[in-house]
C-alpha cells in the first residue's frame, strides 16, 4: 500500500496530521503506559501496606488471645485459688467467694485496661461458681466443670485448655452478641490433679468491630472459621465467595506464616487474608480497586481532558497560523502561474504582511525584477551576437573573393610556368583557407608549423630570402594541439618589430618542448633589436599603422578563453646583446591521428 495516498497535500492539514502522529499519539501512549505503571506501583504498595495491616490485625488478635492465655496461667499458679477451691473453701464459703472475686477483679484490671471487658468464671469440683460479671441466668458450677472436663478428656488429654466460641452467658445489656471467644481449662495442683475449672471469655465481635472501624473505613473485614463459617463481617453486605475462600484457605495452610492476596471480579477487588492456626480463623480484608484508584482515575481523566483541550487549542491555532502562511503562498502560486503568461510582469502586494511572509514576498518581487533585467540583457546580448555574426559573414565575403582571385592567379602562373608566383599563391591560399575555417580552434602542431612556414615563404620571397627560420621540436609532439595561428603572429611580430631597419634581416628560432608531463612550452626567439629598442622606435615613429596590431593581445585573449588561466605568455630579452624571446606555456593535449586499417603512425 502506498502511504503517500493518505498523506494530505495541504500544508495546514499536514501540520495537523503531524501534530496528531508526533505529539498526541505518542503523548497519549506515554500517558497510558505511565498510568499503567503507576497503577501497578500503587497496587504493589497497597498490597504491601494492606498485608502489613492484615498482619497487624492478626498480631493484635494474637496479643489478645495471648493475654487470655497468660491470665489462665496466672490463675493456675495462684495458690489462693487452690486454697479456696478445695475443701478449705467449703468450710468458709463467704471468705472463699470474697478472696476469689477480689483476685478475679484485680487480674482483670491489671491486664485488660485497654481491651474489651474480660469475663472470667471459676468453678470447683463441688459445684460452686465464682465470676466477675452479671450472668443471664444462674451459673451451674457442677455442669460447667463436667463440660470442661469431658471436652478435655475427649481430646485424649493432650492439652490442658481449648478455644471455642461459646454461647453468650453475660447479661444482654453488657454483651449483645450471640457468642463470645472463650478459653476453657482445668485448674491442676502440684500432683496434676484437678481442683477446679476456669472459663475466660471476651466479646470478640465488639473487639473486631472496633478494630475494623479504626483501621480502614473503606474496606470490608471478615473473619471466617474453618473456611466456611463467617463469624464476623464489618458490613452486612460483606461476602466472600466459597470458591475464593477455599482457595485462600489452601494457600494459608501452605504458608501460615504470611498473608496471601488475590484479585477478583475482573480486577474489581483485591482480597488479602491471614491465618490464626490456634483458632482456625481466617482474617480477610477486601478492598475495592475502584475506590482504591479513584484518585488515580480522576488524575487520568483530568490529564486526558487537558490533552484534549490542548489538542483543540492547537488545532485552532494551527488552522489560524497555517492560513496566515498558506493564504500568501496560494497568492504566490497564482501569481507565479500568471508570470509566464504575462512575461513576468507581475508583483505581489507586501503591505498587509510582516515577518517571514513579508521577506518571501519581497524576495519574490526582487527575483521577478532580476529575471526581467536578465531577460533584457539576454535580448541585448542576442542582438549583439546577431550583429557580430552578420559582421563575420560579411567579413568572410572578402577572403572568399580573394581566395577565388588567388586561385585564378595560381592557374595563370602555372600556365605561364611562373613557379615563384605559383608557390606564393599556394602559401597564401593555405593561410586564407585556414582563416576562413572558424569552427576549429585547436590544430596539431605540424599543421601550425606548416602555416608558419607558408608565411615565412611569402616573406622571404618578398624580401629576397632576408629571414631565416630554425625549427626544433620532438617528433612525439607532432600531434600536440595548439591554438590556431599562435606561432605565425609571433613570427610576424619578429619581422615587423625586431628586424625593422635591419637590411640584412635576421634569424628566427622556434623551439617546442615538454616542460612537464602535463605542460607544453613554445619558444619563439629572434636576434633583432630587442624589446626596448622596438618600443623607442615605435614612440619616435610618425607613421601611423592603418590598423591596430592584434598579435600578442589576440594570442593572450585566446589563451585565456581556451585554457581559463592554465596558459601564459611572456616576453623577455633573448640575449644580453639583444633580441626577443616569446614564451608560451599551455596544457599538453595530444590528439592521436586517424589511421586506416594497415596503416601506422609515423
XYZ file of C-alpha atoms in Angstrom:
602
model
C 0.000 0.000 0.000
C 1.313 3.432 -0.952
C 1.185 5.559 2.197
C 1.603 8.757 0.206
C -2.011 8.440 -0.965
C -3.150 9.005 2.616
C -0.756 11.877 3.327
C -2.566 15.231 2.951
C -1.318 17.640 0.335
C -2.317 20.875 2.088
C 0.224 22.380 4.481
C -2.239 23.063 7.280
C -3.585 19.523 7.183
C -0.048 18.201 7.137
C 0.711 20.228 10.246
C -2.431 18.901 11.903
C -1.631 15.293 10.934
C 1.978 15.690 12.061
C 0.796 17.021 15.430
C -1.569 14.076 15.853
C 1.039 11.495 14.856
C 4.094 13.036 16.505
C 2.598 14.642 19.621
C -0.888 13.465 20.524
C -0.462 9.742 19.793
C 2.982 9.373 21.467
C 1.929 11.520 24.435
C -1.303 9.561 24.869
C 0.611 6.287 24.648
C 3.099 7.558 27.218
C 0.210 8.628 29.475
C -1.422 5.209 29.190
C 1.864 3.408 29.827
C 2.740 5.795 32.650
C -0.626 5.459 34.353
C -0.492 1.683 33.939
C 2.910 1.619 35.597
C 1.697 3.989 38.305
C -1.295 1.723 38.942
C 0.990 -1.275 39.163
C 3.250 0.546 41.621
C 0.248 1.727 43.643
C -1.155 -1.778 43.573
C 2.103 -3.224 44.878
C 2.285 -0.507 47.515
C -1.314 -1.199 48.531
C -0.590 -4.910 48.677
C 2.384 -4.267 50.932
C 0.515 -1.740 53.069
C -2.611 -3.875 53.423
C -0.549 -7.001 54.029
C 1.056 -5.210 56.955
C -2.393 -4.114 58.125
C -3.775 -7.665 57.958
C -0.681 -8.917 59.736
C -1.213 -6.218 62.362
C -4.827 -7.412 62.646
C -3.560 -10.927 63.234
C -0.871 -9.712 65.639
C -3.360 -7.731 67.759
C -5.694 -10.705 67.907
C -2.771 -12.944 68.888
C -1.860 -10.466 71.626
C -5.439 -10.582 72.875
C -5.523 -14.391 72.942
C -2.062 -14.363 74.456
C -3.212 -12.183 77.322
C -6.143 -14.537 77.889
C -3.744 -17.492 77.947
C -1.463 -15.615 80.321
C -4.405 -14.910 82.611
C -5.141 -18.621 82.582
C -1.578 -19.371 83.626
C -1.610 -16.744 86.391
C -4.856 -18.137 87.850
C -3.487 -21.680 87.687
C -0.347 -20.627 89.551
C -2.141 -18.501 92.173
C -2.220 -20.520 95.477
C -5.298 -18.613 96.659
C -7.422 -20.334 94.050
C -6.127 -23.789 95.020
C -6.735 -22.948 98.694
C -10.289 -21.666 98.421
C -11.491 -24.003 95.700
C -10.565 -27.068 97.803
C -12.100 -28.482 100.970
C -10.946 -25.451 102.941
C -13.120 -23.198 100.829
C -16.106 -25.330 101.522
C -15.656 -24.739 105.238
C -15.582 -20.931 104.805
C -17.665 -20.222 101.681
C -18.102 -16.476 102.290
C -14.374 -15.876 102.733
C -13.619 -18.040 99.719
C -16.014 -16.060 97.494
C -14.613 -12.751 98.716
C -10.978 -13.727 98.062
C -11.641 -15.350 94.690
C -13.707 -12.385 93.436
C -11.016 -9.974 94.647
C -8.344 -11.859 92.715
C -10.504 -12.002 89.599
C -11.177 -8.259 89.695
C -7.538 -7.484 90.326
C -6.409 -9.665 87.447
C -8.966 -8.165 85.061
C -7.974 -4.598 85.969
C -4.239 -5.259 85.655
C -4.253 -6.902 82.186
C -7.228 -5.567 80.250
C -7.404 -1.832 80.860
C -7.233 -1.097 77.111
C -9.122 -4.149 75.849
C -12.794 -5.195 75.897
C -14.147 -6.458 79.156
C -12.966 -9.923 80.186
C -15.437 -12.244 81.726
C -13.972 -14.973 83.989
C -15.756 -17.887 85.595
C -14.107 -20.207 88.177
C -15.847 -23.388 89.453
C -14.703 -26.095 91.824
C -15.381 -29.812 91.888
C -18.181 -29.289 94.366
C -20.341 -27.147 92.069
C -19.501 -23.698 93.489
C -19.128 -20.951 90.871
C -17.287 -17.599 91.081
C -17.440 -14.869 88.368
C -16.900 -11.117 87.760
C -19.961 -10.315 85.629
C -23.742 -10.403 85.764
C -24.910 -13.666 84.204
C -28.006 -14.024 82.084
C -29.050 -16.987 84.212
C -27.763 -18.827 87.265
C -24.421 -20.488 86.716
C -24.403 -24.233 87.262
C -20.888 -24.818 88.508
C -21.092 -28.567 88.507
C -22.359 -28.699 84.915
C -19.642 -26.315 83.719
C -16.972 -28.380 85.440
C -18.223 -31.564 83.874
C -18.444 -29.906 80.430
C -14.846 -28.721 80.547
C -13.537 -31.987 81.946
C -15.434 -34.023 79.356
C -14.148 -31.863 76.461
C -10.520 -32.201 77.571
C -10.986 -35.937 78.133
C -12.424 -36.267 74.618
C -9.241 -34.647 73.231
C -7.254 -37.501 74.741
C -5.746 -35.428 77.473
C -3.244 -33.878 75.023
C -3.988 -30.321 76.189
C -4.886 -28.512 79.366
C -7.140 -25.924 77.647
C -9.092 -25.364 74.451
C -10.635 -22.461 72.475
C -14.204 -22.192 71.387
C -16.990 -19.788 70.550
C -19.320 -20.369 73.488
C -22.859 -19.093 73.753
C -23.081 -15.740 75.493
C -23.755 -16.106 79.207
C -23.412 -12.420 80.159
C -26.484 -10.256 80.507
C -27.668 -8.729 77.204
C -27.227 -5.170 78.425
C -23.476 -5.828 78.512
C -22.928 -8.347 75.687
C -25.453 -8.393 72.880
C -23.622 -10.852 70.645
C -24.749 -14.445 70.474
C -21.269 -15.936 71.095
C -18.056 -14.980 72.826
C -14.469 -16.096 72.271
C -13.759 -18.438 75.155
C -10.833 -20.394 76.547
C -11.679 -23.251 78.927
C -9.221 -25.111 81.174
C -8.921 -27.322 84.241
C -7.012 -25.981 87.246
C -4.421 -28.561 88.384
C -2.489 -28.822 91.652
C 1.103 -29.899 92.109
C 0.096 -33.523 91.700
C -1.606 -32.687 88.387
C -4.930 -33.354 89.978
C -7.846 -31.039 89.023
C -9.220 -28.883 91.798
C -11.412 -26.653 89.629
C -12.181 -25.341 86.145
C -11.774 -21.907 84.511
C -13.591 -20.133 81.664
C -12.300 -16.803 80.309
C -14.380 -15.039 77.637
C -14.381 -11.742 75.710
C -16.888 -10.103 73.423
C -14.815 -10.760 70.280
C -17.410 -9.267 67.909
C -17.224 -5.903 69.671
C -13.440 -6.018 69.656
C -13.350 -6.925 65.940
C -15.853 -4.181 65.105
C -13.825 -1.557 66.982
C -10.626 -2.687 65.260
C -12.240 -2.618 61.795
C -13.715 0.867 62.263
C -10.355 2.208 63.431
C -8.406 0.585 60.552
C -9.840 1.395 57.089
C -13.469 2.535 56.827
C -13.493 1.916 53.043
C -12.503 -1.742 53.322
C -14.556 -4.787 54.275
C -13.304 -7.116 57.023
C -14.382 -10.706 57.543
C -13.401 -13.452 59.986
C -14.087 -16.958 58.695
C -13.727 -20.079 60.804
C -12.837 -23.372 59.186
C -13.066 -21.832 55.725
C -16.863 -21.941 55.794
C -18.471 -20.162 58.754
C -18.347 -16.373 58.780
C -18.194 -15.292 62.414
C -17.654 -11.576 61.749
C -18.262 -9.086 58.952
C -17.654 -5.347 59.181
C -20.543 -4.667 56.817
C -23.739 -6.577 56.377
C -23.056 -6.783 52.613
C -19.544 -8.138 53.045
C -19.310 -11.566 51.415
C -16.578 -13.863 50.175
C -17.351 -16.488 47.536
C -16.925 -20.023 48.799
C -14.556 -20.902 45.943
C -12.299 -17.963 46.764
C -12.492 -18.732 50.487
C -11.417 -22.315 49.831
C -8.596 -21.193 47.575
C -7.297 -18.666 50.110
C -7.587 -21.265 52.869
C -5.467 -23.690 50.863
C -2.805 -21.040 50.313
C -2.797 -20.138 54.021
C -2.468 -23.787 55.002
C 0.636 -23.952 52.770
C 2.036 -20.645 54.061
C 0.503 -19.937 57.502
C 3.242 -17.502 58.484
C 2.468 -14.792 55.902
C -0.570 -13.123 54.317
C -1.791 -14.027 50.833
C -3.768 -11.994 48.310
C -5.811 -12.351 45.123
C -7.691 -10.052 42.775
C -11.245 -10.995 41.902
C -14.162 -9.933 39.718
C -12.038 -8.864 36.768
C -9.606 -6.784 38.835
C -12.517 -5.012 40.541
C -11.475 -6.016 44.076
C -8.417 -7.190 45.960
C -8.647 -9.675 48.850
C -5.921 -10.192 51.491
C -6.056 -12.915 54.123
C -4.095 -14.061 57.172
C -4.488 -17.201 59.308
C -4.624 -17.977 63.051
C -3.995 -21.702 63.498
C -4.895 -21.702 67.224
C -8.444 -20.512 66.476
C -8.659 -21.825 62.898
C -9.673 -18.291 61.916
C -9.002 -16.690 58.557
C -8.790 -12.893 58.782
C -9.867 -11.303 55.479
C -9.653 -7.735 54.167
C -11.481 -6.905 50.921
C -10.685 -3.654 49.083
C -12.477 -2.199 46.064
C -9.921 -1.315 43.390
C -12.328 1.285 42.037
C -12.227 3.106 45.375
C -8.520 2.405 45.758
C -7.633 4.024 42.416
C -10.351 6.669 42.475
C -7.791 9.476 42.776
C -5.617 7.969 40.067
C -8.629 7.681 37.746
C -9.529 11.296 38.481
C -5.977 12.394 37.628
C -6.110 10.281 34.468
C -9.376 11.886 33.388
C -8.025 15.360 34.120
C -4.868 14.667 32.099
C -6.824 13.268 29.167
C -9.203 16.239 29.264
C -6.223 18.583 29.382
C -4.649 16.804 26.383
C -7.950 17.002 24.521
C -8.305 20.705 25.344
C -4.707 21.401 24.263
C -5.313 19.424 21.081
C -8.378 21.514 20.241
C -6.472 24.719 21.019
C -3.568 23.566 18.865
C -5.901 22.640 16.011
C -7.454 26.090 16.123
C -4.019 27.743 16.355
C -2.721 25.521 13.541
C -5.587 26.481 11.281
C -5.055 30.179 12.016
C -1.274 30.052 11.619
C -1.399 27.815 8.558
C -3.988 30.101 6.977
C -1.679 33.044 7.621
C 1.051 31.107 5.796
C -0.870 29.222 3.113
C -3.005 32.164 2.005
C 0.004 34.250 0.869
C 1.566 31.086 -0.576
C -1.617 30.463 -2.557
C -1.470 34.008 -3.898
C 2.210 33.488 -4.680
C 1.409 30.281 -6.568
C -1.330 32.026 -8.564
C 0.956 34.934 -9.424
C 3.744 32.558 -10.454
C 1.284 30.784 -12.748
C 0.385 34.141 -14.292
C 4.030 35.181 -14.548
C 4.743 33.065 -17.633
C 1.604 34.285 -19.388
C 2.281 37.946 -18.609
C 6.018 37.813 -19.424
C 6.917 38.150 -15.720
C 5.099 41.479 -15.432
C 3.624 40.654 -12.023
C 4.238 41.828 -8.464
C 2.771 40.860 -5.106
C 1.458 43.377 -2.560
C 3.506 43.409 0.680
C 1.657 45.949 2.830
C -0.611 43.665 4.958
C 2.171 41.160 5.763
C 5.192 41.051 8.064
C 7.931 38.693 9.210
C 8.922 35.733 7.031
C 5.930 36.164 4.698
C 6.987 39.765 4.003
C 10.550 38.597 3.303
C 9.238 35.871 0.999
C 7.034 38.269 -0.994
C 9.812 40.870 -1.154
C 12.249 38.213 -2.376
C 9.727 37.086 -5.000
C 9.265 40.637 -6.294
C 13.054 41.137 -6.322
C 13.501 37.838 -8.161
C 10.933 38.848 -10.785
C 12.726 42.190 -11.255
C 16.122 40.451 -11.558
C 14.711 37.967 -14.070
C 13.269 40.815 -16.121
C 16.661 42.545 -16.137
C 18.351 39.292 -17.042
C 15.925 38.699 -19.895
C 16.570 42.246 -21.122
C 20.344 41.684 -21.029
C 19.942 38.356 -22.812
C 17.925 40.025 -25.539
C 20.560 42.753 -25.891
C 23.349 40.165 -25.999
C 21.375 38.140 -28.533
C 21.081 41.224 -30.745
C 24.809 41.849 -30.328
C 25.588 38.251 -31.221
C 23.417 38.550 -34.315
C 25.231 41.737 -35.249
C 28.638 40.131 -34.709
C 27.571 37.093 -36.704
C 26.418 39.357 -39.514
C 29.773 41.184 -39.496
C 31.610 37.850 -39.557
C 29.553 36.693 -42.509
C 30.238 39.974 -44.283
C 33.961 39.775 -43.460
C 34.093 36.243 -44.887
C 32.965 37.535 -48.253
C 36.239 39.409 -48.932
C 38.555 36.410 -48.132
C 36.380 34.190 -50.304
C 36.673 36.680 -53.155
C 40.415 36.950 -52.550
C 40.770 33.160 -52.400
C 38.941 32.799 -55.720
C 41.112 35.523 -57.226
C 44.222 33.867 -55.816
C 43.246 30.547 -57.381
C 42.872 32.357 -60.727
C 46.347 33.895 -60.372
C 47.774 30.490 -59.392
C 46.249 28.954 -62.528
C 47.702 31.691 -64.730
C 51.135 31.328 -63.093
C 51.102 27.591 -63.652
C 50.004 28.151 -67.258
C 52.883 30.563 -67.892
C 55.453 28.446 -65.997
C 55.877 31.153 -63.245
C 56.959 28.888 -60.375
C 57.670 31.688 -57.908
C 54.222 33.187 -58.233
C 52.647 29.744 -58.029
C 54.425 28.934 -54.750
C 53.394 32.270 -53.260
C 49.789 31.636 -54.214
C 49.896 28.168 -52.619
C 51.254 29.548 -49.322
C 48.832 32.445 -49.276
C 45.949 30.133 -50.140
C 46.788 27.879 -47.186
C 46.612 30.874 -44.822
C 43.368 32.135 -46.320
C 41.645 28.736 -46.153
C 42.668 28.336 -42.514
C 41.389 31.800 -41.575
C 38.026 31.020 -43.219
C 37.556 27.844 -41.111
C 36.107 29.455 -37.941
C 34.858 26.170 -36.471
C 38.312 24.892 -35.489
C 40.210 26.438 -32.549
C 42.946 23.851 -31.896
C 45.147 22.319 -34.621
C 48.005 19.797 -34.497
C 51.475 21.230 -34.046
C 52.612 20.093 -37.532
C 49.745 21.999 -39.133
C 50.583 25.147 -37.146
C 54.228 24.805 -38.212
C 53.116 24.481 -41.849
C 51.166 27.761 -41.522
C 54.285 29.432 -40.164
C 56.492 28.019 -42.942
C 53.995 29.205 -45.558
C 54.079 32.689 -44.066
C 57.916 32.682 -43.992
C 57.966 31.564 -47.651
C 55.866 34.578 -48.634
C 58.035 36.991 -46.595
C 61.342 35.605 -47.952
C 60.008 35.765 -51.485
C 59.052 39.366 -50.872
C 62.314 40.368 -49.142
C 64.736 38.209 -51.168
C 65.399 35.493 -48.588
C 66.317 38.005 -45.887
C 64.928 35.921 -42.959
C 65.938 32.510 -41.698
C 63.678 30.115 -39.760
C 65.064 27.424 -37.479
C 62.627 24.777 -36.128
C 63.327 22.413 -33.264
C 60.739 20.041 -31.679
C 60.357 16.472 -30.535
C 58.606 14.299 -33.178
C 56.413 12.831 -30.411
C 54.811 16.282 -30.142
C 53.767 16.361 -33.784
C 50.098 15.911 -32.863
C 50.072 18.104 -29.789
C 47.132 20.523 -30.040
C 47.881 24.243 -30.040
C 45.636 27.249 -30.727
C 45.375 28.080 -34.419
C 47.625 30.954 -35.580
C 49.776 31.013 -32.448
C 53.285 30.832 -33.995
C 52.579 32.866 -37.155
C 51.694 36.136 -35.337
C 54.863 35.821 -33.211
C 56.995 35.358 -36.335
C 55.219 38.331 -37.925
C 55.978 40.500 -34.846
C 59.638 39.491 -35.026
C 59.836 40.542 -38.691
C 57.923 43.804 -38.262
C 59.320 44.982 -34.912
C 62.530 43.045 -34.403
C 64.072 43.305 -37.871
C 62.805 46.784 -38.819
C 65.629 48.972 -40.220
C 67.842 45.836 -40.471
C 68.577 45.398 -44.215
C 70.334 42.093 -43.645
C 67.293 40.571 -41.947
C 67.800 38.078 -39.156
C 67.141 34.634 -37.782
C 64.003 33.351 -36.023
C 64.249 30.206 -33.876
C 61.198 28.181 -32.870
C 61.744 25.584 -30.158
C 58.936 23.372 -28.875
C 59.411 21.067 -25.871
C 57.743 19.467 -22.863
C 58.262 21.325 -19.612
C 56.483 18.504 -17.739
C 54.163 15.601 -18.454
C 51.198 17.957 -18.497
C 52.628 21.199 -19.977
C 53.823 22.235 -23.449
C 56.343 25.042 -23.917
C 56.582 27.148 -27.132
C 59.638 29.442 -27.540
C 59.944 31.947 -30.426
C 63.263 33.877 -30.367
C 64.794 36.399 -32.765
C 68.143 38.178 -32.929
C 66.597 41.519 -33.744
C 66.982 44.873 -31.981
C 65.152 43.872 -28.789
C 62.125 44.989 -26.817
C 63.342 48.350 -25.579
C 64.676 49.497 -28.953
C 61.400 48.476 -30.614
C 59.392 50.484 -28.056
C 61.582 53.577 -28.585
C 61.340 53.299 -32.357
C 57.557 52.981 -32.130
C 57.433 56.103 -29.941
C 59.560 58.116 -32.408
C 57.693 56.931 -35.477
C 55.351 59.472 -37.049
C 53.806 56.965 -39.403
C 50.572 55.541 -38.058
C 49.521 51.992 -38.885
C 46.302 51.715 -40.833
C 45.025 49.034 -38.405
C 45.768 48.327 -34.768
C 48.129 45.486 -34.038
C 46.365 42.459 -32.648
C 49.174 39.861 -32.467
C 50.153 39.437 -28.783
C 46.895 40.708 -27.312
C 44.947 38.395 -29.579
C 47.025 35.411 -28.516
C 46.697 36.277 -24.795
C 42.926 36.640 -25.026
C 42.548 33.356 -26.944
C 44.731 31.530 -24.405
C 42.581 32.853 -21.578
C 39.348 31.846 -23.318
C 40.600 28.379 -24.197
C 42.511 27.394 -21.033
C 40.918 29.542 -18.264
C 44.136 30.684 -16.571
C 46.146 27.479 -17.213
C 48.180 29.069 -20.059
C 50.583 32.040 -20.073
C 52.547 34.247 -22.498
C 55.737 36.068 -21.504
C 58.269 38.310 -23.321
C 61.882 38.751 -22.252
C 65.246 39.542 -23.898
C 66.749 36.654 -25.846
C 70.419 37.511 -25.040
C 72.401 40.276 -23.450
C 73.274 41.621 -26.928
C 69.621 41.934 -27.992
C 66.797 40.002 -29.465
C 63.465 38.984 -28.029
C 62.038 35.689 -26.816
C 58.312 34.972 -26.529
C 57.452 32.006 -24.295
C 54.027 30.353 -24.270
C 53.132 27.675 -21.719
C 49.916 25.753 -22.157
C 48.434 22.353 -21.165
C 49.749 19.412 -23.149
C 46.932 17.884 -25.219
C 47.770 15.193 -27.794
C 45.301 14.080 -30.461
C 46.056 10.662 -31.977
C 45.711 10.894 -35.782
C 43.064 8.921 -37.613
C 44.526 5.854 -39.342
C 43.071 3.327 -41.652
C 43.498 -0.417 -41.252
C 47.005 -1.446 -42.143
C 48.491 1.996 -41.509
C 50.701 3.015 -38.625
C 51.589 6.402 -37.133
C 54.990 7.639 -38.120
